Amino acid sequence: RHLEDELVRATASAGRHHHPLCLVVTAPDDWDRVARLPHDAQPIVLREIAVLIGSIRRTEDIAARWDASRFAVLLPMVGAYGALAFAERLLAVVTVAPIPIGTGSIAVTMSAGFVAYPDGEADPNRLVASAEAALVLAEASGGNQVLSI
């Protein structure tokens, strides 16, 4: 809920002051594989991804779980190139850091979709829809990549 409130506030501010704003939506690839692991593995994977997101975001960025396996990161004062760099850095960090589970570990890759304002819509719902559509396209195109539409 906090992210949704901040998204409304940030889009209004970006539109009023003509500042850039990006929304990145990301998810682990092949979540079905993770879901087939023992039940306690899923929250461990999601928690570790959240930690990794927290390790690369700026103080002013707002990150949150978006749904069952997705995360969203609001990047105020960041344009498309900055959002692309952030998302690519996240994918690289997750890929090189196998997640410890019990006595073993699991390698995870991620996909991300992002949208940039002023290139995209300043409407929060359209920003979300565009970022999610880009994520779905990234996943459908083989995963482990960042796309924007």
mmCIF file of C-alpha atoms in Angstrom:
data_model
loop_
_atom_site.group_PDB
_atom_site.id
_atom_site.type_symbol
_atom_site.label_atom_id
_atom_site.label_comp_id
_atom_site.label_asym_id
_atom_site.label_seq_id
_atom_site.Cartn_x
_atom_site.Cartn_y
_atom_site.Cartn_z
ATOM 1 C CA ARG A 1 0.000 0.000 0.000
ATOM 2 C CA HIS A 2 2.880 2.361 0.794
ATOM 3 C CA LEU A 3 4.297 1.956 -2.715
ATOM 4 C CA GLU A 4 0.901 2.666 -4.270
ATOM 5 C CA ASP A 5 0.551 5.864 -2.223
ATOM 6 C CA GLU A 6 4.080 6.942 -3.128
ATOM 7 C CA LEU A 7 3.442 6.186 -6.794
ATOM 8 C CA VAL A 8 0.455 8.546 -6.806
ATOM 9 C CA ARG A 9 2.474 11.234 -5.033
ATOM 10 C CA ALA A 10 5.560 10.766 -7.220
ATOM 11 C CA THR A 11 3.665 10.834 -10.520
ATOM 12 C CA ALA A 12 1.864 14.003 -9.479
ATOM 13 C CA SER A 13 5.170 15.613 -8.485
ATOM 14 C CA ALA A 14 6.952 14.455 -11.665
ATOM 15 C CA GLY A 15 4.152 15.842 -13.805
ATOM 16 C CA ARG A 16 3.988 19.135 -11.924
ATOM 17 C CA HIS A 17 7.762 19.719 -11.830
ATOM 18 C CA HIS A 18 8.680 17.936 -15.084
ATOM 19 C CA HIS A 19 11.060 15.560 -13.319
ATOM 20 C CA PRO A 20 11.861 12.069 -14.543
ATOM 21 C CA LEU A 21 10.387 9.068 -12.761
ATOM 22 C CA CYS A 22 10.706 5.342 -13.431
ATOM 23 C CA LEU A 23 8.958 2.248 -12.206
ATOM 24 C CA VAL A 24 10.695 -1.124 -12.381
ATOM 25 C CA VAL A 25 8.721 -4.346 -11.881
ATOM 26 C CA THR A 26 10.789 -7.487 -11.502
ATOM 27 C CA ALA A 27 10.252 -11.169 -10.746
ATOM 28 C CA PRO A 28 12.270 -14.362 -10.505
ATOM 29 C CA ASP A 29 12.273 -16.379 -13.698
ATOM 30 C CA ASP A 30 10.776 -19.869 -13.605
ATOM 31 C CA TRP A 31 8.884 -19.290 -10.350
ATOM 32 C CA ASP A 32 7.225 -22.686 -10.841
ATOM 33 C CA ARG A 33 10.629 -24.314 -10.227
ATOM 34 C CA VAL A 34 10.974 -22.414 -6.953
ATOM 35 C CA ALA A 35 7.375 -23.281 -6.036
ATOM 36 C CA ARG A 36 8.205 -26.993 -6.379
ATOM 37 C CA LEU A 37 10.889 -26.713 -3.706
ATOM 38 C CA PRO A 38 9.963 -27.344 -0.076
ATOM 39 C CA HIS A 39 7.406 -24.820 1.101
ATOM 40 C CA ASP A 40 9.844 -22.891 3.288
ATOM 41 C CA ALA A 41 12.132 -22.216 0.294
ATOM 42 C CA GLN A 42 9.801 -19.704 -1.361
ATOM 43 C CA PRO A 43 9.902 -17.075 1.401
ATOM 44 C CA ILE A 44 13.678 -17.539 1.689
ATOM 45 C CA VAL A 45 14.133 -16.807 -2.022
ATOM 46 C CA LEU A 46 11.849 -13.770 -1.866
ATOM 47 C CA ARG A 47 13.531 -12.461 1.282
ATOM 48 C CA GLU A 48 16.990 -12.779 -0.282
ATOM 49 C CA ILE A 49 15.846 -10.975 -3.424
ATOM 50 C CA ALA A 50 14.421 -8.198 -1.238
ATOM 51 C CA VAL A 51 17.772 -7.909 0.539
ATOM 52 C CA LEU A 52 19.582 -7.688 -2.796
ATOM 53 C CA ILE A 53 17.186 -4.997 -4.026
ATOM 54 C CA GLY A 54 17.793 -3.094 -0.802
ATOM 55 C CA SER A 55 21.548 -3.365 -1.274
ATOM 56 C CA ILE A 56 21.524 -1.560 -4.630
ATOM 57 C CA ARG A 57 18.698 0.955 -4.291
ATOM 58 C CA ARG A 58 19.230 4.570 -3.306
ATOM 59 C CA THR A 59 17.769 5.941 -0.094
ATOM 60 C CA GLU A 60 15.042 7.813 -1.991
ATOM 61 C CA ASP A 61 13.998 4.767 -4.039
ATOM 62 C CA ILE A 62 10.952 2.893 -2.808
ATOM 63 C CA ALA A 63 10.928 -0.885 -3.127
ATOM 64 C CA ALA A 64 8.162 -3.306 -2.160
ATOM 65 C CA ARG A 65 6.719 -6.711 -2.863
ATOM 66 C CA TRP A 66 4.176 -6.158 -5.596
ATOM 67 C CA ASP A 67 2.375 -9.494 -5.536
ATOM 68 C CA ALA A 68 3.149 -13.129 -4.771
ATOM 69 C CA SER A 69 6.508 -13.195 -6.541
ATOM 70 C CA ARG A 70 7.008 -9.707 -7.991
ATOM 71 C CA PHE A 71 8.772 -6.648 -6.677
ATOM 72 C CA ALA A 72 8.359 -3.043 -7.726
ATOM 73 C CA VAL A 73 10.889 -0.261 -7.332
ATOM 74 C CA LEU A 74 9.951 3.385 -7.777
ATOM 75 C CA LEU A 75 12.930 5.452 -8.919
ATOM 76 C CA PRO A 76 12.256 9.184 -8.501
ATOM 77 C CA MET A 77 14.459 11.604 -10.442
ATOM 78 C CA VAL A 78 15.724 8.752 -12.645
ATOM 79 C CA GLY A 79 15.309 8.565 -16.403
ATOM 80 C CA ALA A 80 15.117 5.545 -18.676
ATOM 81 C CA TYR A 81 18.891 4.969 -18.793
ATOM 82 C CA GLY A 82 19.097 5.030 -15.021
ATOM 83 C CA ALA A 83 16.207 2.581 -14.687
ATOM 84 C CA LEU A 84 17.828 0.271 -17.232
ATOM 85 C CA ALA A 85 21.132 0.436 -15.328
ATOM 86 C CA PHE A 86 19.379 -0.256 -12.008
ATOM 87 C CA ALA A 87 17.453 -3.243 -13.390
ATOM 88 C CA GLU A 88 20.512 -4.702 -15.137
ATOM 89 C CA ARG A 89 22.549 -4.328 -11.943
ATOM 90 C CA LEU A 90 19.810 -6.123 -9.992
ATOM 91 C CA LEU A 91 19.699 -8.999 -12.470
ATOM 92 C CA ALA A 92 23.501 -9.308 -12.324
ATOM 93 C CA VAL A 93 23.583 -9.278 -8.506
ATOM 94 C CA VAL A 94 20.864 -11.935 -8.244
ATOM 95 C CA THR A 95 22.454 -14.140 -10.904
ATOM 96 C CA VAL A 96 25.888 -14.252 -9.234
ATOM 97 C CA ALA A 97 24.539 -14.862 -5.724
ATOM 98 C CA PRO A 98 23.066 -18.374 -5.339
ATOM 99 C CA ILE A 99 20.497 -18.307 -2.566
ATOM 100 C CA PRO A 100 21.223 -20.641 0.362
ATOM 101 C CA ILE A 101 18.347 -22.977 1.148
ATOM 102 C CA GLY A 102 18.792 -25.574 3.853
ATOM 103 C CA THR A 103 22.005 -27.451 3.136
ATOM 104 C CA GLY A 104 22.134 -26.390 -0.504
ATOM 105 C CA SER A 105 21.468 -23.359 -2.655
ATOM 106 C CA ILE A 106 19.415 -22.362 -5.662
ATOM 107 C CA ALA A 107 20.514 -20.245 -8.600
ATOM 108 C CA VAL A 108 17.890 -17.704 -9.594
ATOM 109 C CA THR A 109 17.621 -15.422 -12.581
ATOM 110 C CA MET A 110 15.208 -12.551 -12.893
ATOM 111 C CA SER A 111 13.432 -10.523 -15.510
ATOM 112 C CA ALA A 112 12.425 -6.891 -15.259
ATOM 113 C CA GLY A 113 10.186 -4.455 -17.042
ATOM 114 C CA PHE A 114 10.286 -0.722 -16.605
ATOM 115 C CA VAL A 115 8.579 2.426 -17.736
ATOM 116 C CA ALA A 116 9.916 5.967 -17.667
ATOM 117 C CA TYR A 117 8.072 9.229 -17.250
ATOM 118 C CA PRO A 118 8.102 11.607 -19.146
ATOM 119 C CA ASP A 119 8.544 9.045 -21.946
ATOM 120 C CA GLY A 120 5.490 7.151 -20.686
ATOM 121 C CA GLU A 121 2.278 8.116 -18.963
ATOM 122 C CA ALA A 122 2.172 10.123 -15.737
ATOM 123 C CA ASP A 123 -0.938 8.219 -14.660
ATOM 124 C CA PRO A 124 0.046 5.746 -11.896
ATOM 125 C CA ASN A 125 -2.206 2.971 -13.217
ATOM 126 C CA ARG A 126 -0.785 3.279 -16.721
ATOM 127 C CA LEU A 127 2.770 3.312 -15.384
ATOM 128 C CA VAL A 128 2.094 0.062 -13.541
ATOM 129 C CA ALA A 129 0.358 -1.521 -16.534
ATOM 130 C CA SER A 130 3.231 -0.592 -18.857
ATOM 131 C CA ALA A 131 5.937 -1.832 -16.477
ATOM 132 C CA GLU A 132 4.062 -5.102 -15.900
ATOM 133 C CA ALA A 133 3.536 -5.568 -19.654
ATOM 134 C CA ALA A 134 7.270 -5.074 -20.208
ATOM 135 C CA LEU A 135 8.014 -7.665 -17.495
ATOM 136 C CA VAL A 136 5.662 -10.191 -19.083
ATOM 137 C CA LEU A 137 7.333 -9.621 -22.438
ATOM 138 C CA ALA A 138 10.794 -10.055 -20.885
ATOM 139 C CA GLU A 139 9.707 -13.335 -19.281
ATOM 140 C CA ALA A 140 8.070 -14.569 -22.502
ATOM 141 C CA SER A 141 11.228 -13.703 -24.454
ATOM 142 C CA GLY A 142 13.310 -16.151 -22.434
ATOM 143 C CA GLY A 143 13.817 -14.343 -19.160
ATOM 144 C CA ASN A 144 16.960 -12.974 -17.521
ATOM 145 C CA GLN A 145 16.564 -9.637 -19.291
ATOM 146 C CA VAL A 146 15.225 -6.106 -18.920
ATOM 147 C CA LEU A 147 12.678 -4.633 -21.303
ATOM 148 C CA SER A 148 10.678 -1.444 -21.586
ATOM 149 C CA ILE A 149 7.700 -0.716 -23.795
#
